[in-house]
Short mmCIF file of C-alpha atoms in Angstrom, two decimals:
data_model
loop_
_atom_site.label_atom_id
_atom_site.label_comp_id
_atom_site.label_asym_id
_atom_site.label_seq_id
_atom_site.Cartn_x
_atom_site.Cartn_y
_atom_site.Cartn_z
CA MET A 624 105.62 82.98 122.99
CA LYS A 625 108.97 82.18 121.47
CA SER A 626 107.48 81.32 118.10
CA ILE A 627 105.73 84.69 117.93
CA LYS A 628 109.01 86.45 118.58
CA SER A 629 110.92 84.65 115.84
CA TYR A 630 108.03 85.29 113.48
CA HIS A 631 108.28 89.02 114.16
CA LEU A 632 112.02 88.92 113.63
CA LEU A 633 111.52 87.20 110.27
CA VAL A 634 109.01 89.82 109.15
CA GLY A 635 111.37 92.60 110.20
CA VAL A 636 114.31 91.09 108.31
CA LEU A 637 112.16 90.58 105.22
CA LEU A 638 110.95 94.17 105.37
CA ILE A 639 114.46 95.56 105.61
CA ALA A 640 115.65 93.26 102.84
CA ALA A 641 112.78 94.47 100.66
CA LEU A 642 113.82 98.06 101.36
CA PHE A 643 117.34 97.43 100.14
CA LEU A 644 116.29 95.30 97.19
CA THR A 645 113.88 97.87 95.87
CA GLY A 646 116.41 100.58 96.49
CA CYS A 647 118.11 100.39 93.12
CA GLU A 648 116.14 103.25 91.61
CA GLY A 649 115.49 106.97 91.86
CA ALA A 650 116.11 109.16 88.82
CA GLY A 651 116.23 112.93 88.51
CA HIS A 652 114.57 113.76 85.23
CA LYS A 653 110.99 113.88 84.01
CA PHE A 654 111.56 111.63 81.04
CA VAL A 655 113.73 109.04 82.82
CA LYS A 656 111.61 106.52 84.69
CA LYS A 657 114.30 104.48 86.35
CA THR A 658 118.05 104.19 86.73
CA GLU A 659 119.69 101.10 88.15
CA PHE A 660 122.91 99.14 88.39
CA LYS A 661 123.07 95.82 86.59
CA ASP A 662 125.75 93.17 87.00
CA SER A 663 128.95 94.87 88.12
CA ASP A 664 129.70 97.09 85.15
CA LYS A 665 126.37 98.20 83.71
CA ILE A 666 123.89 100.99 84.35
CA VAL A 667 120.38 100.61 82.90
CA LEU A 668 118.28 103.68 82.12
CA THR A 669 114.55 103.26 81.54
CA PHE A 670 112.88 106.08 79.64
CA ALA A 671 109.21 107.05 79.72
CA GLY A 672 109.05 106.87 75.93
CA PRO A 673 111.15 105.76 72.97
CA VAL A 674 114.42 107.63 72.42
CA ASP A 675 116.35 108.18 69.20
CA GLU A 676 118.85 105.45 68.47
CA VAL A 677 121.43 107.83 67.01
CA TRP A 678 121.41 109.89 70.20
CA ALA A 679 121.28 106.94 72.60
CA THR A 680 124.06 104.79 71.17
CA ASN A 681 126.56 107.65 71.00
CA VAL A 682 128.75 107.17 74.06
CA ALA A 683 129.92 110.80 73.94
CA ASN A 684 126.43 111.91 75.02
CA PHE A 685 126.92 110.48 78.52
CA SER A 686 129.36 111.08 81.31
CA CYS A 687 129.37 109.38 84.66
CA TYR A 688 131.22 109.79 87.95
CA GLU A 689 130.96 108.63 91.54
CA LYS A 690 129.20 111.26 93.63
CA PRO A 691 132.12 111.96 96.00
CA ASP A 692 134.68 112.17 93.14
CA PRO A 693 133.32 114.42 90.39
CA ASP A 694 136.78 114.80 88.84
CA ILE A 695 137.21 111.09 88.05
CA VAL A 696 135.07 110.48 84.96
CA LEU A 697 134.33 106.81 84.34
CA THR A 698 134.82 105.52 80.80
CA ILE A 699 131.78 104.10 79.05
CA LYS A 700 132.65 101.33 76.62
CA GLU A 701 129.36 100.88 74.87
CA ALA A 702 125.71 101.95 74.92
CA VAL A 703 123.09 99.40 73.89
CA LEU A 704 119.47 100.33 73.21
CA SER A 705 116.74 97.70 73.62
CA PRO A 706 114.50 96.90 70.60
CA GLU A 707 111.55 98.88 72.04
CA LYS A 708 113.92 101.87 72.42
CA THR A 709 113.02 102.64 76.05
CA LYS A 710 115.82 100.78 77.84
CA LEU A 711 119.40 101.89 77.47
CA THR A 712 122.25 99.82 78.89
CA LEU A 713 125.55 101.61 79.45
CA ILE A 714 128.48 99.21 79.68
CA PHE A 715 131.52 100.53 81.53
CA GLU A 716 135.17 99.73 80.98
CA ALA A 717 135.81 98.84 84.64
CA PRO A 718 133.53 97.35 87.33
CA LEU A 719 131.50 99.99 89.21
CA ASN A 720 131.50 100.60 92.92
CA THR A 721 127.76 100.05 93.30
CA GLY A 722 127.73 100.95 96.99
CA GLU A 723 128.30 104.59 96.09
CA ALA A 724 125.78 106.87 94.40
CA HIS A 725 126.74 107.63 90.81
CA ILE A 726 125.89 110.81 88.95
CA LEU A 727 125.13 110.37 85.27
CA SER A 728 124.77 113.44 83.08
CA THR A 729 123.44 113.32 79.54
CA THR A 730 123.15 115.80 76.73
CA ASN A 731 119.64 116.78 75.59
CA ILE A 732 117.55 113.61 75.43
CA MET A 733 116.06 113.19 71.97
CA SER A 734 112.73 111.35 71.75
CA GLU A 735 111.03 110.99 68.38
CA GLY A 736 112.60 114.22 67.19
CA GLN A 737 111.55 116.07 70.38
CA ASP A 738 114.10 117.63 72.70
CA MET A 739 113.42 116.50 76.29
CA GLY A 740 116.23 118.55 77.82
CA ALA A 741 119.48 117.48 79.44
CA ALA A 742 119.36 115.17 82.46
CA LEU A 743 121.45 114.88 85.59
CA LEU A 744 120.60 111.47 87.00
CA THR A 745 121.44 109.79 90.25
CA VAL A 746 122.08 106.06 90.31
CA LYS A 747 122.10 104.74 93.85
CA LYS A 748 121.59 101.65 95.88
CA LEU A 749 121.59 102.31 99.60
CA TYR A 750 118.14 103.42 100.46
CA PHE A 751 117.23 103.45 104.11
CA GLY A 752 118.89 106.80 104.75
CA VAL A 753 116.95 108.38 101.91
CA LEU A 754 113.68 107.09 103.34
CA MET A 755 114.46 108.34 106.85
CA THR A 756 115.40 111.76 105.47
CA ILE A 757 112.10 112.01 103.58
CA PHE A 758 110.14 110.87 106.63
CA LEU A 759 111.79 113.34 109.01
CA GLY A 760 111.60 116.09 106.42
CA ALA A 761 107.85 115.66 106.02
CA ALA A 762 107.14 115.18 109.73
CA LEU A 763 109.31 117.86 111.35
CA ILE A 764 111.60 119.94 109.15
CA LYS A 765 109.06 120.77 106.48
CA ASN A 766 105.98 120.09 108.59
CA PHE A 767 103.01 120.60 106.33
CA VAL A 768 101.01 122.62 108.84
CA PHE A 769 103.70 124.80 110.36
CA THR A 770 106.00 125.54 107.43
CA LYS A 771 103.74 125.10 104.40
CA TYR A 772 100.49 126.33 106.00
CA LEU A 773 98.46 123.51 104.48
CA GLY A 774 95.43 121.83 106.01
CA LEU A 775 94.71 124.79 108.27
CA CYS A 776 90.92 124.51 108.33
CA VAL A 777 90.98 120.95 109.64
CA PHE A 778 93.89 121.89 111.88
CA PHE A 779 91.92 124.63 113.65
CA GLY A 780 88.64 122.75 113.50
CA CYS A 781 89.88 119.58 115.21
CA SER A 782 92.37 120.92 117.73
CA GLN A 783 90.04 121.97 120.52
CA LYS A 784 90.27 118.71 122.45
CA ARG A 785 93.15 116.29 122.75
CA SER A 786 91.01 113.22 122.05
CA THR A 787 89.58 114.60 118.80
CA ALA A 788 93.06 115.74 117.76
CA ILE A 789 94.50 112.26 118.15
CA GLY A 790 91.53 110.65 116.39
CA MET A 791 91.76 112.99 113.43
CA GLY A 792 95.55 112.60 113.17
CA MET A 793 95.36 108.81 113.19
CA VAL A 794 92.59 108.59 110.58
CA PHE A 795 94.45 111.05 108.41
CA THR A 796 97.70 109.08 108.63
CA ILE A 797 95.99 105.85 107.59
CA VAL A 798 94.12 107.42 104.69
CA ILE A 799 97.07 109.41 103.37
CA ALA A 800 99.42 106.42 103.44
CA PHE A 801 96.85 104.43 101.49
CA ALA A 802 96.10 107.21 99.00
CA ALA A 803 99.72 108.22 98.39
CA THR A 804 100.82 104.68 97.62
CA MET A 805 98.01 104.35 95.09
CA ALA A 806 98.79 107.78 93.67
CA TRP A 807 102.41 106.73 93.16
CA ALA A 808 101.39 103.54 91.37
CA LEU A 809 98.90 105.31 89.10
CA TYR A 810 101.33 108.12 88.33
CA GLN A 811 104.26 105.86 87.48
CA PHE A 812 102.42 103.08 85.68
CA VAL A 813 99.46 104.82 84.04
CA LEU A 814 99.84 108.59 83.78
CA LYS A 815 103.50 108.74 82.82
CA PRO A 816 103.62 106.00 80.18
CA TYR A 817 100.55 107.48 78.46
CA GLN A 818 101.94 111.04 78.81
CA LEU A 819 98.90 112.19 80.76
CA THR A 820 100.77 113.83 83.64
CA PHE A 821 98.82 117.07 83.11
CA LEU A 822 95.76 115.25 84.47
CA ASN A 823 97.41 114.39 87.77
CA ILE A 824 95.37 116.79 89.93
CA VAL A 825 92.09 115.28 88.73
CA VAL A 826 93.31 111.75 89.30
CA PHE A 827 94.76 112.47 92.75
CA ILE A 828 91.59 114.16 94.00
CA GLY A 829 89.64 111.13 92.87
CA LEU A 830 92.08 108.82 94.61
CA VAL A 831 91.81 110.64 97.94
CA SER A 832 88.03 110.49 97.96
CA LEU A 833 88.21 106.90 96.80
CA SER A 834 90.43 105.86 99.67
CA VAL A 835 88.26 107.74 102.18
CA GLN A 836 85.18 105.96 100.83
CA GLY A 837 87.00 102.62 100.83
CA VAL A 838 88.25 102.95 104.40
CA ASP A 839 84.75 104.08 105.44
CA THR A 840 83.05 101.05 103.87
CA ILE A 841 85.52 98.46 105.11
CA LEU A 842 85.95 99.87 108.61
CA ARG A 843 82.19 100.08 109.15
CA LYS A 844 81.99 96.30 108.78
CA ILE A 845 85.30 95.10 110.20
CA ASN A 846 85.65 97.28 113.27
CA PRO A 847 82.44 99.18 114.13
CA ALA A 848 83.87 100.39 117.45
CA LEU A 849 86.81 102.07 115.74
CA PHE A 850 84.46 103.41 113.08
CA LYS A 851 82.32 105.03 115.78
CA ALA A 852 85.40 106.51 117.40
CA PHE A 853 86.59 108.00 114.10
CA GLY A 854 83.09 109.24 113.38
CA VAL A 855 82.95 112.39 111.31
CA TYR A 856 86.73 112.83 110.94
CA LEU A 857 86.95 110.20 108.25
CA VAL A 858 84.83 112.31 105.92
CA LEU A 859 86.67 115.46 106.96
CA VAL A 860 89.94 114.04 105.58
CA ILE A 861 88.70 114.88 102.07
CA ALA A 862 88.64 118.56 103.08
CA ASN A 863 92.29 118.44 104.13
CA CYS A 864 94.56 119.87 101.46
CA ILE A 865 97.62 117.97 102.72
CA ALA A 866 95.92 114.93 101.20
CA ILE A 867 96.29 116.46 97.73
CA ALA A 868 99.68 118.09 98.41
CA VAL A 869 101.41 114.79 99.17
CA PRO A 870 100.59 113.09 95.84
CA LEU A 871 101.54 116.24 93.93
CA ILE A 872 104.89 116.44 95.72
CA LEU A 873 105.69 112.79 95.13
CA ALA A 874 104.81 113.16 91.46
CA ASP A 875 106.92 116.32 91.11
CA ASN A 876 109.96 114.73 92.74
CA GLU A 877 109.57 111.40 90.95
CA TYR A 878 109.57 109.50 94.24
CA THR A 879 109.68 105.70 94.19
CA GLY A 880 107.13 103.53 96.00
CA TRP A 881 108.90 103.38 99.35
CA GLU A 882 109.83 107.04 99.18
CA SER A 883 106.19 107.94 98.52
CA PHE A 884 105.08 105.80 101.42
CA SER A 885 107.54 107.39 103.84
CA LEU A 886 106.57 110.87 102.61
CA ALA A 887 102.91 110.07 103.28
CA LEU A 888 103.69 108.56 106.66
CA GLY A 889 105.79 111.59 107.55
CA ALA A 890 103.03 113.96 106.46
CA GLY A 891 100.49 112.03 108.52
CA ILE A 892 102.63 111.82 111.65
CA GLY A 893 103.60 115.48 111.25
CA PHE A 894 99.93 116.44 111.08
CA LEU A 895 99.22 114.30 114.14
CA ILE A 896 102.05 115.99 116.07
CA ALA A 897 100.83 119.44 115.02
CA LEU A 898 97.23 118.67 116.03
CA PHE A 899 98.25 117.18 119.37
CA LEU A 900 100.54 120.07 120.32
CA MET A 901 97.91 122.60 119.33
CA ALA A 902 95.18 120.77 121.26
CA CYS A 903 97.33 120.72 124.41
CA VAL A 904 97.80 124.49 124.22
CA ARG A 905 94.18 125.23 123.38
CA GLU A 906 92.95 123.22 126.34
CA LYS A 907 95.03 125.48 128.57
CA LEU A 908 93.94 128.57 126.67
CA GLU A 909 90.34 127.87 127.72
CA LEU A 910 91.34 128.80 131.25
CA ALA A 911 93.57 131.75 130.36
CA LYS A 912 92.48 135.38 130.46
CA VAL A 913 92.46 136.31 126.80
CA PRO A 914 91.44 139.85 125.72
CA PRO A 915 87.91 139.73 124.23
CA SER A 916 89.01 140.61 120.71
CA PHE A 917 91.48 137.72 120.71
CA GLN A 918 89.22 135.02 122.09
CA GLY A 919 88.71 131.85 120.07
CA LEU A 920 90.32 131.61 116.65
CA PRO A 921 92.54 134.73 116.72
CA ILE A 922 94.56 133.52 119.70
CA ALA A 923 94.72 130.07 118.08
CA PHE A 924 96.29 131.63 114.99
CA VAL A 925 98.81 133.49 117.15
CA THR A 926 99.67 130.23 118.89
CA ALA A 927 100.08 128.45 115.57
CA GLY A 928 102.45 131.21 114.47
CA LEU A 929 104.56 130.70 117.58
CA PHE A 930 104.63 126.96 116.91
CA ALA A 931 105.75 127.65 113.35
CA LEU A 932 108.63 129.76 114.70
CA ALA A 933 109.57 126.96 117.08
CA PHE A 934 109.52 124.40 114.26
CA LEU A 935 112.14 126.47 112.41
CA GLY A 936 114.52 125.03 115.01
CA PHE A 937 114.30 121.66 113.27
CA SER A 938 115.66 123.08 110.01
CA GLY A 939 119.18 121.75 110.47
CA LEU A 940 118.14 118.30 111.63
CA SER A 941 119.52 115.24 109.87
CA ILE A 942 120.16 111.69 111.01
CA TYR A 943 121.70 109.90 108.05
CA MET B 448 94.01 119.91 64.49
CA ASP B 449 97.19 117.99 65.12
CA PRO B 450 96.36 114.25 65.03
CA ALA B 451 98.85 113.62 67.85
CA LEU B 452 96.89 115.96 70.12
CA VAL B 453 93.59 114.33 69.18
CA LYS B 454 95.11 110.95 69.96
CA LEU B 455 96.38 112.22 73.32
CA ALA B 456 92.99 113.69 74.22
CA LEU B 457 91.04 110.57 73.24
CA GLY B 458 93.60 108.36 74.97
CA GLY B 459 93.28 110.48 78.12
CA VAL B 460 89.51 110.23 78.13
CA ALA B 461 89.70 106.48 77.60
CA THR B 462 92.37 105.94 80.26
CA LEU B 463 90.61 108.05 82.89
CA GLY B 464 87.34 106.32 82.02
CA CYS B 465 88.96 102.94 82.55
CA ILE B 466 90.48 104.03 85.89
CA GLY B 467 87.12 105.40 87.02
CA LEU B 468 85.27 102.28 85.94
CA PHE B 469 87.82 100.00 87.60
CA PHE B 470 87.74 101.78 90.97
CA GLY B 471 83.99 102.31 90.76
CA ILE B 472 83.39 98.59 90.32
CA GLY B 473 85.91 97.92 93.10
CA LEU B 474 84.03 100.22 95.47
CA ALA B 475 80.68 98.70 94.48
CA ILE B 476 81.96 95.19 95.19
CA ALA B 477 83.42 96.33 98.50
CA ALA B 478 80.16 98.02 99.45
CA GLN B 479 78.28 94.83 98.72
CA LYS B 480 80.76 92.54 100.46
CA PHE B 481 81.01 94.70 103.56
CA HIS B 482 77.34 95.61 103.63
CA VAL B 483 75.99 96.57 107.06
CA GLU B 484 72.27 96.64 107.82
CA PRO B 485 71.52 100.16 109.08
CA ASP B 486 69.64 100.22 112.36
CA PRO B 487 66.01 101.30 111.64
CA LYS B 488 65.81 102.90 115.09
CA VAL B 489 68.50 105.46 114.16
CA GLU B 490 66.47 106.55 111.15
CA ALA B 491 63.27 106.79 113.22
CA VAL B 492 64.91 108.87 115.95
CA LEU B 493 66.54 111.18 113.42
CA HIS B 494 63.18 111.64 111.75
CA THR B 495 61.46 112.76 114.95
CA LEU B 496 64.23 115.25 115.83
CA ALA B 497 64.03 118.84 114.62
CA GLY B 498 67.15 118.51 112.47
CA ALA B 499 68.16 122.16 112.66
CA GLN B 500 71.77 121.23 113.49
#
């Protein structure tokens, strides 16, 4: 018993350590893939394509400050471009306070004679708060069903009974977490380097159906009981437009791997919450005296509207 | 036609083709590895039912 406990503790510590270790990224511009601290006095920018050397090595094109102190501009001593022209190292005069988020602004990024626009980049390290914010934002504050009105057909179709609602929500959470992580990897490592981001909708739709098919195949063999319980919902996930909204949002906002995962998890849990709440009300509605013209779907829509109003109450919520 | 655009288009077709091929083979292997014999009774019962719904 004791060995199991220490094993769990180890896994937990490793997971948290991984969170902080991978937390050295998160840019704010389409053409900038990654920003990170290096050593104590360097910031490394990774671009999606080669940049012009004349532009990149001119220190006057960059200005950097700590997020809380915008009036104290840090002096950059030197800018060094790597031979393949995609990695730029900015060397600062004094050591940086890497615990604080830094804001780095650049003039218009020049890449092979093309103007990529000016960038305002964030360089940050501490990460857990960001992940929690994304998770809560997707689950409650910007709940996909109640504030974005996405996934409504599955939402109304599967919210008649509590058991089906929970089943659908769970399957959806698993599939979306799987699909969004893959979508992030494909977007960052295939679509962006080859400048094919205009194809992202096609790729993401394929990924969603792929993960549904994959989960279907594997679950059928590994856990037939669970597969029977999930039944038709697994296939229905493809018809849910939240499954395509999540990859598009994470691509638009240039989320990192962990951020994408927490967005997907938040979307899934948010959908589960929405379905469960709605199913609870609709079970009671079966017994209520509803005017004939409102019976069935119309009263369900009215209820969903009331839920949406109630969810506005979460709009000020923040933990970190 | 701008050669850069042609290159982009051909590259896109090739890249998407590779992705599709990769995942398609992956799914095929998974389907084979996790193959489940369908119960012949299910098929027989379904066949005798009306099948209107």
